[in-house]
Amino acid sequence: MLTQLTITEMKAPFVLPELPYGTDALKPVLSRETLDYHHGKHLQAYVNTLNTLVEGTGYAGMNLEEIVRKAPAGPLFNNAGQVLNHTLYFEQFHPVGSEGTGSPKGKLKDAIRGFFGSFEDFRKEMASASVGLFGSGWVWLAQDGQGRLTIVQCPNAGNPVTEGLVPLLGFDVWEHAYYVDYRNRRADHIAALWQIVDWNVVAARMK
Ligand code: MN
């Protein structure tokens, strides 16, 4: 499994991060076809384009997070953002019923209760932000420098690192993330995702 540190430290040439599970392991929440396309085609394309864009530039020596923080709006930011976003995304899931899935424990459980009232209220807020994001983008649970938790809606390839926040959990609401399995039913897709979130991975991202 990639750690937050290894994700942050990745540098060009970037490679497709390996899935920490098989492509049929997240059924019935995400089908093999969804993972084959989302990881094997979409993320691979972002990785390839990012490598082409940084080659021979000052960005070639920067790690992925630095590129996302420093790139101007445009193709470099979009592709670097999508590589960072999807690496975090695929790493945070685990098969239904496996250790870490279900509900958060320890300091993460306490923080979610403290900032959102309850785990149930947090899930409602995250779902509402996901359904309410117009077009393509990401919804993140993020942590600020004072340890406060917040939900952030980011259009397109956005990641809360550009606002100085630490991304803890990210939901991809681009249609490519759910159209094969859920068609236009984004809300049903988000409701199903809770079954495969690995809360140990999310907690390990906290500072
Ligand atoms: Mn995606």
PDB file of C-alpha atoms and ligand atoms in Angstrom:
ATOM      1  CA  MET A   1       0.000   0.000   0.000  1.00  0.00           C
ATOM      2  CA  LEU A   2       1.209   3.505  -0.792  1.00  0.00           C
ATOM      3  CA  THR A   3       1.480   5.742   2.227  1.00  0.00           C
ATOM      4  CA  GLN A   4       0.622   9.430   2.183  1.00  0.00           C
ATOM      5  CA  LEU A   5       4.368  10.082   2.227  1.00  0.00           C
ATOM      6  CA  THR A   6       5.089   7.977  -0.849  1.00  0.00           C
ATOM      7  CA  ILE A   7       2.178   9.612  -2.721  1.00  0.00           C
ATOM      8  CA  THR A   8       3.546  13.053  -1.872  1.00  0.00           C
ATOM      9  CA  GLU A   9       7.086  12.079  -2.837  1.00  0.00           C
ATOM     10  CA  MET A  10       6.306  10.636  -6.269  1.00  0.00           C
ATOM     11  CA  LYS A  11       8.287  12.364  -9.019  1.00  0.00           C
ATOM     12  CA  ALA A  12       8.531  12.131 -12.779  1.00  0.00           C
ATOM     13  CA  PRO A  13       8.535   9.818 -14.548  1.00  0.00           C
ATOM     14  CA  PHE A  14       5.240   8.964 -12.885  1.00  0.00           C
ATOM     15  CA  VAL A  15       3.930   5.417 -13.094  1.00  0.00           C
ATOM     16  CA  LEU A  16       0.425   4.031 -12.742  1.00  0.00           C
ATOM     17  CA  PRO A  17       0.007   3.280  -9.004  1.00  0.00           C
ATOM     18  CA  GLU A  18      -0.886  -0.369  -8.458  1.00  0.00           C
ATOM     19  CA  LEU A  19      -4.296  -1.076  -6.985  1.00  0.00           C
ATOM     20  CA  PRO A  20      -4.030  -2.503  -3.453  1.00  0.00           C
ATOM     21  CA  TYR A  21      -6.763  -5.068  -4.410  1.00  0.00           C
ATOM     22  CA  GLY A  22      -7.936  -6.973  -7.475  1.00  0.00           C
ATOM     23  CA  THR A  23     -10.074  -5.291 -10.120  1.00  0.00           C
ATOM     24  CA  ASP A  24     -13.077  -7.410  -9.094  1.00  0.00           C
ATOM     25  CA  ALA A  25     -12.513  -6.976  -5.329  1.00  0.00           C
ATOM     26  CA  LEU A  26     -14.791  -3.962  -4.860  1.00  0.00           C
ATOM     27  CA  LYS A  27     -17.911  -5.620  -6.274  1.00  0.00           C
ATOM     28  CA  PRO A  28     -20.796  -4.970  -5.995  1.00  0.00           C
ATOM     29  CA  VAL A  29     -19.986  -1.324  -5.212  1.00  0.00           C
ATOM     30  CA  LEU A  30     -17.624  -0.871  -8.171  1.00  0.00           C
ATOM     31  CA  SER A  31     -17.510  -3.421 -10.991  1.00  0.00           C
ATOM     32  CA  ARG A  32     -14.414  -4.801 -12.644  1.00  0.00           C
ATOM     33  CA  GLU A  33     -15.346  -2.845 -15.770  1.00  0.00           C
ATOM     34  CA  THR A  34     -15.417   0.419 -13.813  1.00  0.00           C
ATOM     35  CA  LEU A  35     -11.996  -0.278 -12.280  1.00  0.00           C
ATOM     36  CA  ASP A  36     -10.535  -1.432 -15.600  1.00  0.00           C
ATOM     37  CA  TYR A  37     -11.553   1.846 -17.213  1.00  0.00           C
ATOM     38  CA  HIS A  38     -11.207   4.241 -14.294  1.00  0.00           C
ATOM     39  CA  HIS A  39      -7.798   2.972 -13.145  1.00  0.00           C
ATOM     40  CA  GLY A  40      -6.456   1.301 -16.268  1.00  0.00           C
ATOM     41  CA  LYS A  41      -7.571   3.879 -18.855  1.00  0.00           C
ATOM     42  CA  HIS A  42      -8.459   7.218 -17.222  1.00  0.00           C
ATOM     43  CA  LEU A  43      -5.714   7.309 -14.575  1.00  0.00           C
ATOM     44  CA  GLN A  44      -3.176   5.841 -17.015  1.00  0.00           C
ATOM     45  CA  ALA A  45      -3.975   8.646 -19.469  1.00  0.00           C
ATOM     46  CA  TYR A  46      -3.490  11.322 -16.759  1.00  0.00           C
ATOM     47  CA  VAL A  47      -0.134   9.722 -15.830  1.00  0.00           C
ATOM     48  CA  ASN A  48       1.036   9.628 -19.454  1.00  0.00           C
ATOM     49  CA  THR A  49      -0.027  13.215 -20.154  1.00  0.00           C
ATOM     50  CA  LEU A  50       1.556  14.479 -16.930  1.00  0.00           C
ATOM     51  CA  ASN A  51       4.891  12.868 -17.888  1.00  0.00           C
ATOM     52  CA  THR A  52       4.767  14.528 -21.298  1.00  0.00           C
ATOM     53  CA  LEU A  53       3.929  17.947 -19.781  1.00  0.00           C
ATOM     54  CA  VAL A  54       6.691  17.986 -17.143  1.00  0.00           C
ATOM     55  CA  GLU A  55       9.473  16.606 -19.344  1.00  0.00           C
ATOM     56  CA  GLY A  56      12.268  19.152 -19.764  1.00  0.00           C
ATOM     57  CA  THR A  57      10.595  21.701 -17.451  1.00  0.00           C
ATOM     58  CA  GLY A  58      11.320  22.851 -13.897  1.00  0.00           C
ATOM     59  CA  TYR A  59       8.432  20.653 -12.737  1.00  0.00           C
ATOM     60  CA  ALA A  60      10.359  17.475 -13.621  1.00  0.00           C
ATOM     61  CA  GLY A  61      12.243  17.592 -10.302  1.00  0.00           C
ATOM     62  CA  MET A  62       9.213  18.388  -8.136  1.00  0.00           C
ATOM     63  CA  ASN A  63       7.104  15.875  -6.297  1.00  0.00           C
ATOM     64  CA  LEU A  64       3.457  15.455  -7.202  1.00  0.00           C
ATOM     65  CA  GLU A  65       2.050  17.612  -4.422  1.00  0.00           C
ATOM     66  CA  GLU A  66       4.470  20.467  -5.222  1.00  0.00           C
ATOM     67  CA  ILE A  67       3.417  20.360  -8.868  1.00  0.00           C
ATOM     68  CA  VAL A  68      -0.258  20.570  -7.882  1.00  0.00           C
ATOM     69  CA  ARG A  69       0.442  23.485  -5.529  1.00  0.00           C
ATOM     70  CA  LYS A  70       2.574  25.425  -8.035  1.00  0.00           C
ATOM     71  CA  ALA A  71       1.146  24.694 -11.484  1.00  0.00           C
ATOM     72  CA  PRO A  72      -0.928  27.479 -13.052  1.00  0.00           C
ATOM     73  CA  ALA A  73      -4.515  26.713 -14.071  1.00  0.00           C
ATOM     74  CA  GLY A  74      -4.424  24.624 -17.242  1.00  0.00           C
ATOM     75  CA  PRO A  75      -3.348  21.198 -18.520  1.00  0.00           C
ATOM     76  CA  LEU A  76      -0.414  20.691 -16.122  1.00  0.00           C
ATOM     77  CA  PHE A  77      -2.525  21.432 -13.033  1.00  0.00           C
ATOM     78  CA  ASN A  78      -5.385  19.327 -14.367  1.00  0.00           C
ATOM     79  CA  ASN A  79      -3.292  16.231 -15.076  1.00  0.00           C
ATOM     80  CA  ALA A  80      -1.131  16.492 -11.937  1.00  0.00           C
ATOM     81  CA  GLY A  81      -4.264  17.049  -9.861  1.00  0.00           C
ATOM     82  CA  GLN A  82      -5.956  14.033 -11.363  1.00  0.00           C
ATOM     83  CA  VAL A  83      -2.921  11.791 -10.704  1.00  0.00           C
ATOM     84  CA  LEU A  84      -2.820  12.945  -7.062  1.00  0.00           C
ATOM     85  CA  ASN A  85      -6.604  12.691  -6.671  1.00  0.00           C
ATOM     86  CA  HIS A  86      -6.919   9.203  -8.147  1.00  0.00           C
ATOM     87  CA  THR A  87      -3.909   7.859  -6.251  1.00  0.00           C
ATOM     88  CA  LEU A  88      -5.565   8.936  -2.995  1.00  0.00           C
ATOM     89  CA  TYR A  89      -8.950   7.682  -4.225  1.00  0.00           C
ATOM     90  CA  PHE A  90      -7.981   4.136  -5.179  1.00  0.00           C
ATOM     91  CA  GLU A  91      -5.817   3.716  -2.083  1.00  0.00           C
ATOM     92  CA  GLN A  92      -8.659   4.619   0.320  1.00  0.00           C
ATOM     93  CA  PHE A  93     -10.928   1.703  -0.634  1.00  0.00           C
ATOM     94  CA  HIS A  94     -10.967  -1.923   0.461  1.00  0.00           C
ATOM     95  CA  PRO A  95     -13.368  -4.825  -0.205  1.00  0.00           C
ATOM     96  CA  VAL A  96     -16.772  -4.790   1.513  1.00  0.00           C
ATOM     97  CA  GLY A  97     -16.478  -6.273   5.006  1.00  0.00           C
ATOM     98  CA  SER A  98     -12.677  -6.154   5.187  1.00  0.00           C
ATOM     99  CA  GLU A  99     -10.778  -4.746   8.149  1.00  0.00           C
ATOM    100  CA  GLY A 100     -10.957  -0.953   8.212  1.00  0.00           C
ATOM    101  CA  THR A 101     -14.369  -0.747   6.518  1.00  0.00           C
ATOM    102  CA  GLY A 102     -17.596   0.046   8.382  1.00  0.00           C
ATOM    103  CA  SER A 103     -17.077   3.110  10.527  1.00  0.00           C
ATOM    104  CA  PRO A 104     -14.147   5.206  11.738  1.00  0.00           C
ATOM    105  CA  LYS A 105     -12.444   4.460  15.041  1.00  0.00           C
ATOM    106  CA  GLY A 106     -10.254   6.270  17.523  1.00  0.00           C
ATOM    107  CA  LYS A 107      -9.103   9.819  16.821  1.00  0.00           C
ATOM    108  CA  LEU A 108     -10.866   9.972  13.447  1.00  0.00           C
ATOM    109  CA  LYS A 109     -14.183   8.878  14.986  1.00  0.00           C
ATOM    110  CA  ASP A 110     -13.796  11.533  17.693  1.00  0.00           C
ATOM    111  CA  ALA A 111     -12.857  14.248  15.191  1.00  0.00           C
ATOM    112  CA  ILE A 112     -15.840  13.455  12.935  1.00  0.00           C
ATOM    113  CA  ARG A 113     -18.186  13.573  15.935  1.00  0.00           C
ATOM    114  CA  GLY A 114     -16.610  16.820  17.094  1.00  0.00           C
ATOM    115  CA  PHE A 115     -16.885  18.662  13.779  1.00  0.00           C
ATOM    116  CA  PHE A 116     -20.034  17.179  12.220  1.00  0.00           C
ATOM    117  CA  GLY A 117     -22.094  16.042  15.231  1.00  0.00           C
ATOM    118  CA  SER A 118     -22.169  12.353  14.324  1.00  0.00           C
ATOM    119  CA  PHE A 119     -20.876   9.907  11.704  1.00  0.00           C
ATOM    120  CA  GLU A 120     -24.379   9.889  10.213  1.00  0.00           C
ATOM    121  CA  ASP A 121     -24.456  13.705   9.942  1.00  0.00           C
ATOM    122  CA  PHE A 122     -20.997  13.681   8.372  1.00  0.00           C
ATOM    123  CA  ARG A 123     -22.112  11.150   5.742  1.00  0.00           C
ATOM    124  CA  LYS A 124     -25.199  13.231   4.954  1.00  0.00           C
ATOM    125  CA  GLU A 125     -23.091  16.347   4.520  1.00  0.00           C
ATOM    126  CA  MET A 126     -20.537  14.574   2.328  1.00  0.00           C
ATOM    127  CA  ALA A 127     -23.336  13.040   0.207  1.00  0.00           C
ATOM    128  CA  SER A 128     -25.099  16.353  -0.177  1.00  0.00           C
ATOM    129  CA  ALA A 129     -21.855  18.077  -1.260  1.00  0.00           C
ATOM    130  CA  SER A 130     -21.242  15.249  -3.760  1.00  0.00           C
ATOM    131  CA  VAL A 131     -24.719  15.325  -5.267  1.00  0.00           C
ATOM    132  CA  GLY A 132     -24.734  19.129  -5.260  1.00  0.00           C
ATOM    133  CA  LEU A 133     -21.461  19.623  -7.144  1.00  0.00           C
ATOM    134  CA  PHE A 134     -22.455  20.758 -10.616  1.00  0.00           C
ATOM    135  CA  GLY A 135     -20.574  18.990 -13.408  1.00  0.00           C
ATOM    136  CA  SER A 136     -17.296  17.163 -12.787  1.00  0.00           C
ATOM    137  CA  GLY A 137     -15.138  17.356  -9.708  1.00  0.00           C
ATOM    138  CA  TRP A 138     -14.253  16.018  -6.293  1.00  0.00           C
ATOM    139  CA  VAL A 139     -15.590  16.267  -2.762  1.00  0.00           C
ATOM    140  CA  TRP A 140     -13.012  15.971   0.003  1.00  0.00           C
ATOM    141  CA  LEU A 141     -12.942  15.512   3.725  1.00  0.00           C
ATOM    142  CA  ALA A 142      -9.918  17.611   4.601  1.00  0.00           C
ATOM    143  CA  GLN A 143      -8.012  18.749   7.669  1.00  0.00           C
ATOM    144  CA  ASP A 144      -6.617  22.227   8.274  1.00  0.00           C
ATOM    145  CA  GLY A 145      -3.455  23.272  10.108  1.00  0.00           C
ATOM    146  CA  GLN A 146      -5.340  23.487  13.415  1.00  0.00           C
ATOM    147  CA  GLY A 147      -6.654  19.946  13.027  1.00  0.00           C
ATOM    148  CA  ARG A 148     -10.183  21.050  12.090  1.00  0.00           C
ATOM    149  CA  LEU A 149     -12.114  18.851   9.663  1.00  0.00           C
ATOM    150  CA  THR A 150     -14.006  20.349   6.762  1.00  0.00           C
ATOM    151  CA  ILE A 151     -15.785  19.224   3.589  1.00  0.00           C
ATOM    152  CA  VAL A 152     -14.514  20.854   0.411  1.00  0.00           C
ATOM    153  CA  GLN A 153     -16.101  20.817  -3.053  1.00  0.00           C
ATOM    154  CA  CYS A 154     -13.497  21.074  -5.826  1.00  0.00           C
ATOM    155  CA  PRO A 155     -14.448  21.455  -9.502  1.00  0.00           C
ATOM    156  CA  ASN A 156     -12.617  19.371 -12.132  1.00  0.00           C
ATOM    157  CA  ALA A 157      -9.156  18.290 -10.896  1.00  0.00           C
ATOM    158  CA  GLY A 158      -9.130  20.288  -7.660  1.00  0.00           C
ATOM    159  CA  ASN A 159      -7.490  19.081  -4.475  1.00  0.00           C
ATOM    160  CA  PRO A 160      -7.555  20.844  -1.069  1.00  0.00           C
ATOM    161  CA  VAL A 161      -3.713  20.909  -0.953  1.00  0.00           C
ATOM    162  CA  THR A 162      -3.954  24.139  -2.964  1.00  0.00           C
ATOM    163  CA  GLU A 163      -5.717  25.712   0.055  1.00  0.00           C
ATOM    164  CA  GLY A 164      -3.137  24.378   2.499  1.00  0.00           C
ATOM    165  CA  LEU A 165      -5.418  21.555   3.655  1.00  0.00           C
ATOM    166  CA  VAL A 166      -4.652  17.850   4.014  1.00  0.00           C
ATOM    167  CA  PRO A 167      -6.950  15.614   1.913  1.00  0.00           C
ATOM    168  CA  LEU A 168      -8.242  12.712   4.011  1.00  0.00           C
ATOM    169  CA  LEU A 169     -11.032  11.159   1.910  1.00  0.00           C
ATOM    170  CA  GLY A 170     -11.990  11.989  -1.672  1.00  0.00           C
ATOM    171  CA  PHE A 171     -15.112  11.162  -3.680  1.00  0.00           C
ATOM    172  CA  ASP A 172     -14.762  11.399  -7.449  1.00  0.00           C
ATOM    173  CA  VAL A 173     -18.016  12.709  -8.930  1.00  0.00           C
ATOM    174  CA  TRP A 174     -16.903  12.708 -12.571  1.00  0.00           C
ATOM    175  CA  GLU A 175     -19.369  10.597 -14.533  1.00  0.00           C
ATOM    176  CA  HIS A 176     -16.561   8.187 -15.492  1.00  0.00           C
ATOM    177  CA  ALA A 177     -16.434   7.147 -11.809  1.00  0.00           C
ATOM    178  CA  TYR A 178     -19.983   5.806 -11.753  1.00  0.00           C
ATOM    179  CA  TYR A 179     -21.728   5.782 -15.133  1.00  0.00           C
ATOM    180  CA  VAL A 180     -20.955   2.112 -15.957  1.00  0.00           C
ATOM    181  CA  ASP A 181     -22.482   0.846 -12.696  1.00  0.00           C
ATOM    182  CA  TYR A 182     -24.959   3.542 -11.697  1.00  0.00           C
ATOM    183  CA  ARG A 183     -25.703   5.427 -14.922  1.00  0.00           C
ATOM    184  CA  ASN A 184     -26.951   8.897 -13.896  1.00  0.00           C
ATOM    185  CA  ARG A 185     -27.653   7.939 -10.269  1.00  0.00           C
ATOM    186  CA  ARG A 186     -24.810   9.799  -8.568  1.00  0.00           C
ATOM    187  CA  ALA A 187     -26.582   9.728  -5.181  1.00  0.00           C
ATOM    188  CA  ASP A 188     -26.874   5.909  -5.257  1.00  0.00           C
ATOM    189  CA  HIS A 189     -23.210   5.635  -6.154  1.00  0.00           C
ATOM    190  CA  ILE A 190     -22.153   7.849  -3.252  1.00  0.00           C
ATOM    191  CA  ALA A 191     -24.443   5.954  -0.855  1.00  0.00           C
ATOM    192  CA  ALA A 192     -22.769   2.666  -1.891  1.00  0.00           C
ATOM    193  CA  LEU A 193     -19.206   3.984  -1.558  1.00  0.00           C
ATOM    194  CA  TRP A 194     -19.438   4.028   2.259  1.00  0.00           C
ATOM    195  CA  GLN A 195     -19.227   0.213   2.203  1.00  0.00           C
ATOM    196  CA  ILE A 196     -15.690   0.240   0.783  1.00  0.00           C
ATOM    197  CA  VAL A 197     -14.050   3.198   2.545  1.00  0.00           C
ATOM    198  CA  ASP A 198     -11.085   1.927   4.555  1.00  0.00           C
ATOM    199  CA  TRP A 199     -11.162   4.171   7.642  1.00  0.00           C
ATOM    200  CA  ASN A 200      -7.701   3.014   8.723  1.00  0.00           C
ATOM    201  CA  VAL A 201      -6.277   4.489   5.508  1.00  0.00           C
ATOM    202  CA  VAL A 202      -8.260   7.719   6.038  1.00  0.00           C
ATOM    203  CA  ALA A 203      -7.119   7.999   9.683  1.00  0.00           C
ATOM    204  CA  ALA A 204      -3.488   7.435   8.680  1.00  0.00           C
ATOM    205  CA  ARG A 205      -3.677  10.570   6.512  1.00  0.00           C
ATOM    206  CA  MET A 206      -4.452  12.797   9.518  1.00  0.00           C
ATOM    207  CA  LYS A 207      -1.636  15.030  10.707  1.00  0.00           C
TER     208      LYS A 207
HETATM  209 MN    MN B   1     -11.884   9.731 -11.965  1.00  0.00          MN
END
